[in-house]
mmCIF file of C-alpha atoms in Angstrom:
data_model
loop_
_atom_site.group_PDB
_atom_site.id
_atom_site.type_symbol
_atom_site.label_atom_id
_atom_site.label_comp_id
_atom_site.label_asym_id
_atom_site.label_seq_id
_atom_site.Cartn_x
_atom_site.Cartn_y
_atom_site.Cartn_z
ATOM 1 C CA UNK A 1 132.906 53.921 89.653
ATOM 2 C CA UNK A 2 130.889 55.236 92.419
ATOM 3 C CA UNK A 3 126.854 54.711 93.281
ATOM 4 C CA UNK A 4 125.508 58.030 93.783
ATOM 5 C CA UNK A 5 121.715 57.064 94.395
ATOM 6 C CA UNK A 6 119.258 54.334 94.250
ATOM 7 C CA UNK A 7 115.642 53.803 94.140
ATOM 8 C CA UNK A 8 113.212 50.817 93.846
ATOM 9 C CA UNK A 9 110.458 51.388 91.522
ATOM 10 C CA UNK A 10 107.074 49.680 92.341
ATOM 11 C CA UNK A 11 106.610 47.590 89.483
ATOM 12 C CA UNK A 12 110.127 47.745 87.835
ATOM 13 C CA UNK A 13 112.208 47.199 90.258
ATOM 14 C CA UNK A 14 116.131 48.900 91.508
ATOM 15 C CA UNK A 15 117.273 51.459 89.698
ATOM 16 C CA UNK A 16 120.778 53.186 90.578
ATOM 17 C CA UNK A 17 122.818 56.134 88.676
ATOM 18 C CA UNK A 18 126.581 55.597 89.213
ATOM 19 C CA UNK A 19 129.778 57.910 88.425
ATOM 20 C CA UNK A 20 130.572 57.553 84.018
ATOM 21 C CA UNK A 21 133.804 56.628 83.027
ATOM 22 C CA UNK A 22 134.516 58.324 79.423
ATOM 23 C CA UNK A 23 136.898 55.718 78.186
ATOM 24 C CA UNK A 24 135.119 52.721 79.668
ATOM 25 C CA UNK A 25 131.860 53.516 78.821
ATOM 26 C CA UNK A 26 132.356 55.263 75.533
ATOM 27 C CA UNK A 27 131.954 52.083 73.733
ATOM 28 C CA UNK A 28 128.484 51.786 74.992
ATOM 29 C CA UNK A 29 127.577 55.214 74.960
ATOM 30 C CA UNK A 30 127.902 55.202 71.859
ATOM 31 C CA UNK A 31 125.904 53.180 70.471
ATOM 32 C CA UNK A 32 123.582 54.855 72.589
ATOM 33 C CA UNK A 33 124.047 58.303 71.757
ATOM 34 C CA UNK A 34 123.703 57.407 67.626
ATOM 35 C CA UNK A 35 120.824 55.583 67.873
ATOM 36 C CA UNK A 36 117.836 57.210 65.165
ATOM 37 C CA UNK A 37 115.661 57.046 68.381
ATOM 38 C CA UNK A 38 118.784 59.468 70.207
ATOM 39 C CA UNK A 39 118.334 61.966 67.515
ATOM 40 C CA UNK A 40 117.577 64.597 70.004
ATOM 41 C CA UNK A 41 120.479 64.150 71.619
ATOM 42 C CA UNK A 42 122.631 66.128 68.719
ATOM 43 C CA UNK A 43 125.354 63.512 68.848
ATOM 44 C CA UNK A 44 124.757 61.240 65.614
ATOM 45 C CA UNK A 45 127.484 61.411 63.587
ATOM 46 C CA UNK A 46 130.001 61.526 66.977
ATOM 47 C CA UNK A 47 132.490 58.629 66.664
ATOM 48 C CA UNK A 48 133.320 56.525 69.890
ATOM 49 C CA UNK A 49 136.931 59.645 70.094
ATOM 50 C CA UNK A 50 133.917 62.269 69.736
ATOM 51 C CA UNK A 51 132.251 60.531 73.028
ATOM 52 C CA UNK A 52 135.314 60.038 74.802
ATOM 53 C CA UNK A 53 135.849 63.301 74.330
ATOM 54 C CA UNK A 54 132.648 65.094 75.164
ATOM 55 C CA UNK A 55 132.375 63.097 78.298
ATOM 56 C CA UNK A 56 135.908 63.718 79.586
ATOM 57 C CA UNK A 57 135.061 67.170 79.143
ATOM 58 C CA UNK A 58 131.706 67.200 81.159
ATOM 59 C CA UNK A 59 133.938 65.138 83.742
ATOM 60 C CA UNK A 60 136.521 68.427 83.892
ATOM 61 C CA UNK A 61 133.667 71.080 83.943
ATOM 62 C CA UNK A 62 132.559 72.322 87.246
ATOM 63 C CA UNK A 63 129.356 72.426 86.733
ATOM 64 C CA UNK A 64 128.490 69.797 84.772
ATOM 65 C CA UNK A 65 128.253 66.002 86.269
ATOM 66 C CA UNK A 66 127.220 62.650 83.889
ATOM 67 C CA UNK A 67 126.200 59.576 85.769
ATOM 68 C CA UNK A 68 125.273 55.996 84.027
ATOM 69 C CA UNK A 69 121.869 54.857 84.941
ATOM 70 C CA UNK A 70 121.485 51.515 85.872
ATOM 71 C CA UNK A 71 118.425 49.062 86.129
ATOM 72 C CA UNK A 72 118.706 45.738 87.570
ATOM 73 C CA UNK A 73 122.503 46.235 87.743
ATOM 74 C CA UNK A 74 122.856 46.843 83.987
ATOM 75 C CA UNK A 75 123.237 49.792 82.201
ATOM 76 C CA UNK A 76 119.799 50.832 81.042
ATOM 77 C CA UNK A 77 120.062 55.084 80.927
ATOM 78 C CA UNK A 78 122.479 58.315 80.983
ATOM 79 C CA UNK A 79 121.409 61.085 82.947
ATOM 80 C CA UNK A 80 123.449 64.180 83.183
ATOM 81 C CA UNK A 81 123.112 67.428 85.920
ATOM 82 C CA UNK A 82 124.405 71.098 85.235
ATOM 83 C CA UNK A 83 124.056 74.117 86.422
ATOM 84 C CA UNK A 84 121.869 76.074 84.214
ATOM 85 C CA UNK A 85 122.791 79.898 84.878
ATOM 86 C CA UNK A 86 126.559 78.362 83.756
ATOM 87 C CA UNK A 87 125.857 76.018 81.334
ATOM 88 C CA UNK A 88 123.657 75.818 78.520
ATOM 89 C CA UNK A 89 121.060 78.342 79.478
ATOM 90 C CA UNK A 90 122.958 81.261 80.366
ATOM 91 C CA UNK A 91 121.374 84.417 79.774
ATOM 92 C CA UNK A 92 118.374 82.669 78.339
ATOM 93 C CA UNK A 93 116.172 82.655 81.247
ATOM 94 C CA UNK A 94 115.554 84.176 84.874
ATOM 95 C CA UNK A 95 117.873 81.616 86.649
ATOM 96 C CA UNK A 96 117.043 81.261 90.623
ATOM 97 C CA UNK A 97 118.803 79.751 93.037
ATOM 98 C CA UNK A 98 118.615 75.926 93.645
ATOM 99 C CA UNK A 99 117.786 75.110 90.159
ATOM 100 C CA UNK A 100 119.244 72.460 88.613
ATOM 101 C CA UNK A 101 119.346 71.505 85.163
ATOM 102 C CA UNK A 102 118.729 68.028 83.760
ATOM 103 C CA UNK A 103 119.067 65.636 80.454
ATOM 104 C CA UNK A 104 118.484 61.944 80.184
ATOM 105 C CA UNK A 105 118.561 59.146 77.561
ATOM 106 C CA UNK A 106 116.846 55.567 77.950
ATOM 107 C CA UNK A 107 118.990 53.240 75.835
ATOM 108 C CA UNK A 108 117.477 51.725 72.591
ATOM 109 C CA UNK A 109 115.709 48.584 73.715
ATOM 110 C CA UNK A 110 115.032 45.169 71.704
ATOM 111 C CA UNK A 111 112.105 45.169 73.711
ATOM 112 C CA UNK A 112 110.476 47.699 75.084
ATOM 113 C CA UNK A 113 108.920 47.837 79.003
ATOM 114 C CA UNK A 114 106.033 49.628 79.625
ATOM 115 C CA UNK A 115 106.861 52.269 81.462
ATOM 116 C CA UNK A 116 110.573 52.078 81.688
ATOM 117 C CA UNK A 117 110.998 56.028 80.305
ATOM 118 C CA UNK A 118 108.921 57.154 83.483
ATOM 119 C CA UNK A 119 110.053 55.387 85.544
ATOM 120 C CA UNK A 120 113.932 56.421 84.420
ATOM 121 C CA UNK A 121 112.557 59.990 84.690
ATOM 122 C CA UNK A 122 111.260 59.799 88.122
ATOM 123 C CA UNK A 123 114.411 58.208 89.338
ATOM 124 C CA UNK A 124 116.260 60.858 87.927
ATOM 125 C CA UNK A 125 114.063 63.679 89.723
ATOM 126 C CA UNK A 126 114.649 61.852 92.705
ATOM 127 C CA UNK A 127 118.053 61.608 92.521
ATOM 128 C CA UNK A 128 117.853 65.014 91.967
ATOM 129 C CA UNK A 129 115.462 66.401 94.597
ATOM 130 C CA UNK A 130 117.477 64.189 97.078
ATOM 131 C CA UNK A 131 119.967 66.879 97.557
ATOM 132 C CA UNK A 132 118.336 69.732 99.710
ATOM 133 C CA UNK A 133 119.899 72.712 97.902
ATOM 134 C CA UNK A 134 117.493 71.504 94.613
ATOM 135 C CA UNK A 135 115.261 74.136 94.533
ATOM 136 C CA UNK A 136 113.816 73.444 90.712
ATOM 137 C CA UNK A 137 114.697 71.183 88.048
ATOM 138 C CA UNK A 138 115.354 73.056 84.920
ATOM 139 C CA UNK A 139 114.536 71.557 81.303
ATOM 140 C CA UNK A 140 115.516 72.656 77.602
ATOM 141 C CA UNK A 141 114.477 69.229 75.333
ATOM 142 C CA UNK A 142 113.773 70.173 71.638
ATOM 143 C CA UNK A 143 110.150 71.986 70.711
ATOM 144 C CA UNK A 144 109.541 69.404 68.220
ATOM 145 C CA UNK A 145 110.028 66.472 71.097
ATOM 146 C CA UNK A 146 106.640 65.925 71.865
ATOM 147 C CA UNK A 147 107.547 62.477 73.650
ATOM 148 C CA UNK A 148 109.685 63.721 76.259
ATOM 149 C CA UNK A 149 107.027 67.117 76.510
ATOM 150 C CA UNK A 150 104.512 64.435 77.556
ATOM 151 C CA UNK A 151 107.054 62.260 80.498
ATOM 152 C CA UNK A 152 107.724 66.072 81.876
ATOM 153 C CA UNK A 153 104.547 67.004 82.198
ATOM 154 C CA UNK A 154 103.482 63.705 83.865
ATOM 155 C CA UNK A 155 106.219 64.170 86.171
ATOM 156 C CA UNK A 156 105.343 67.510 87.713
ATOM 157 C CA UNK A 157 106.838 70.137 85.319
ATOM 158 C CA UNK A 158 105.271 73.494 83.692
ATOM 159 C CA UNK A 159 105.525 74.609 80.819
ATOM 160 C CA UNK A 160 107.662 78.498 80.951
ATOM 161 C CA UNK A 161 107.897 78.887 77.109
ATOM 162 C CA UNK A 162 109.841 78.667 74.023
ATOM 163 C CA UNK A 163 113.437 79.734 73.703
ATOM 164 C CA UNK A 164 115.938 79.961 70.570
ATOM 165 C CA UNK A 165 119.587 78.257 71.110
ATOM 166 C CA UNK A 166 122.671 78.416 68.964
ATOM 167 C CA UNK A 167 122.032 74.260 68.766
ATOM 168 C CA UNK A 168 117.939 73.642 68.595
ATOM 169 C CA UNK A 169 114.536 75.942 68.980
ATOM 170 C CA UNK A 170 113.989 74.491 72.698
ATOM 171 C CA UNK A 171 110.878 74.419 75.329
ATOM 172 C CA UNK A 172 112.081 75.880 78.870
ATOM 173 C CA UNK A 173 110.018 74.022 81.297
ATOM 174 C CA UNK A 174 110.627 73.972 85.264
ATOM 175 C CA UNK A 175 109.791 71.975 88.201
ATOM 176 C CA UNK A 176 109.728 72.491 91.839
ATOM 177 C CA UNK A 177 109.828 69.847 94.788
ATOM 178 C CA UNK A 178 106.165 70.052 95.422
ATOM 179 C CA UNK A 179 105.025 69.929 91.587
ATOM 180 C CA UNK A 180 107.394 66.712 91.733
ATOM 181 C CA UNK A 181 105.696 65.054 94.695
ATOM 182 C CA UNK A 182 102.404 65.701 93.761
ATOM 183 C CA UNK A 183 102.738 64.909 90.308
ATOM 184 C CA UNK A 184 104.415 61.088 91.471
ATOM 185 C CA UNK A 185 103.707 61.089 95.158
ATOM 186 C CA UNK A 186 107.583 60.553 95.611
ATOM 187 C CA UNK A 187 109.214 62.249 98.426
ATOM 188 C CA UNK A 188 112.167 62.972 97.607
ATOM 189 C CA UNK A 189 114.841 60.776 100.428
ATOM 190 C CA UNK A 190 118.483 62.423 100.654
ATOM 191 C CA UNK A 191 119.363 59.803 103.151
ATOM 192 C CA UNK A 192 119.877 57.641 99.964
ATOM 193 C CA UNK A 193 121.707 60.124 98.089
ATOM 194 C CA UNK A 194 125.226 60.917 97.813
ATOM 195 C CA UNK A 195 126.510 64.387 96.746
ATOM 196 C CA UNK A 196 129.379 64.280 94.170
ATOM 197 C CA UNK A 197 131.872 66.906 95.066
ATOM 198 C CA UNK A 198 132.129 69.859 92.502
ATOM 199 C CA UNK A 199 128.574 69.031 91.294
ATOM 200 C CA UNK A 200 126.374 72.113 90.731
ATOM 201 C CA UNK A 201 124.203 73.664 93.473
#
């Protein structure tokens, strides 16, 4: 397991995103991923062989990467990366280069902290924008998820428009550097950032 980026967050503190293991974190992923609040996620009735098995295969695909968040040292989110003119948006919209594509998942929490799904988010972007070759960061989240709608927004992206997939009626959104910055007045700092081989450009 490998740290791939950090980031301190002014009021909550160090957040990290490390390399997943499918077999040794499938037991926690999975309560994760069939939580009612992870109903957008499309993985409900997965058993812990049905995560194992999803996330070995985004670990084989080349352009397709999932990382563990962590917070505090303890696994708090799952954030995966893809290439979106090769995976799940292909032929769907007018792909440029240096976009990336993005999902993420804040585990279910006993108790709540305010602001903990931002502040995930804006790690993520981060992380993401730390590589220079990240032109835009591409979105697909479910019409009907009007929480995550409301985190994008407040993190710099617009709204491009609906758009019917095989799995969900989904709202593209996008995001460049500077809607990112301004939006969160985070610079994005690749000296803190390590790329993954294989990961998508």
């Amino acid at each position: 397991m490998t740290v791939v980026f950090t980031r301190v967050d002014d009021r909550l503190g160090a957040f990290a995103l490390r390399t997943l293991e499918p077999e040794a974190d499938a037991p926690l992923l999975h309560g994760w991923v069939t939580h009612p609040k992870a109903a957008f996620w499309l993985m409900q009735d997965a058993d812990e062989a049905q995560v194992i098995e999803e996330y070995r295969r985004i670990a084989a695909h080349p352009h397709h990467d999932a990382y563990l968040g962590l917070w505090r040292e303890e696994p708090a989110f799952l954030a995966e990366r893809y290439d979106p003119a090769r995976v799940e948006l292909v032929g769907l919209y007018d792909a440029q280069p240096g976009d990336v594509g993005m999902h993420f998942l804040c585990a279910p929490a006993a108790d709540p902290v305010h602001g903990f799904t931002r502040a995930v988010i804006t790690t993520v972007m981060a992380w993401l924008f730390a590589d220079p070759a990240t032109e835009r960061v591409v979105v697909e989240p479910d019409v009907r998820n009007t929480a995550v709608h409301a985190l994008n927004a407040a993190v710099g992206f617009e709204v491009v428009g609906p758009i019917a997939k095989p799995e969900k009626d989904a709202l593209l959104s996008v995001c460049t550097r500077a809607q990112f910055e301004a939006a969160t007045g985070h610079a994005a700092e690749p000296a803190v950032a390590t790329r993954t081989e294989g990961a998508p450009a």
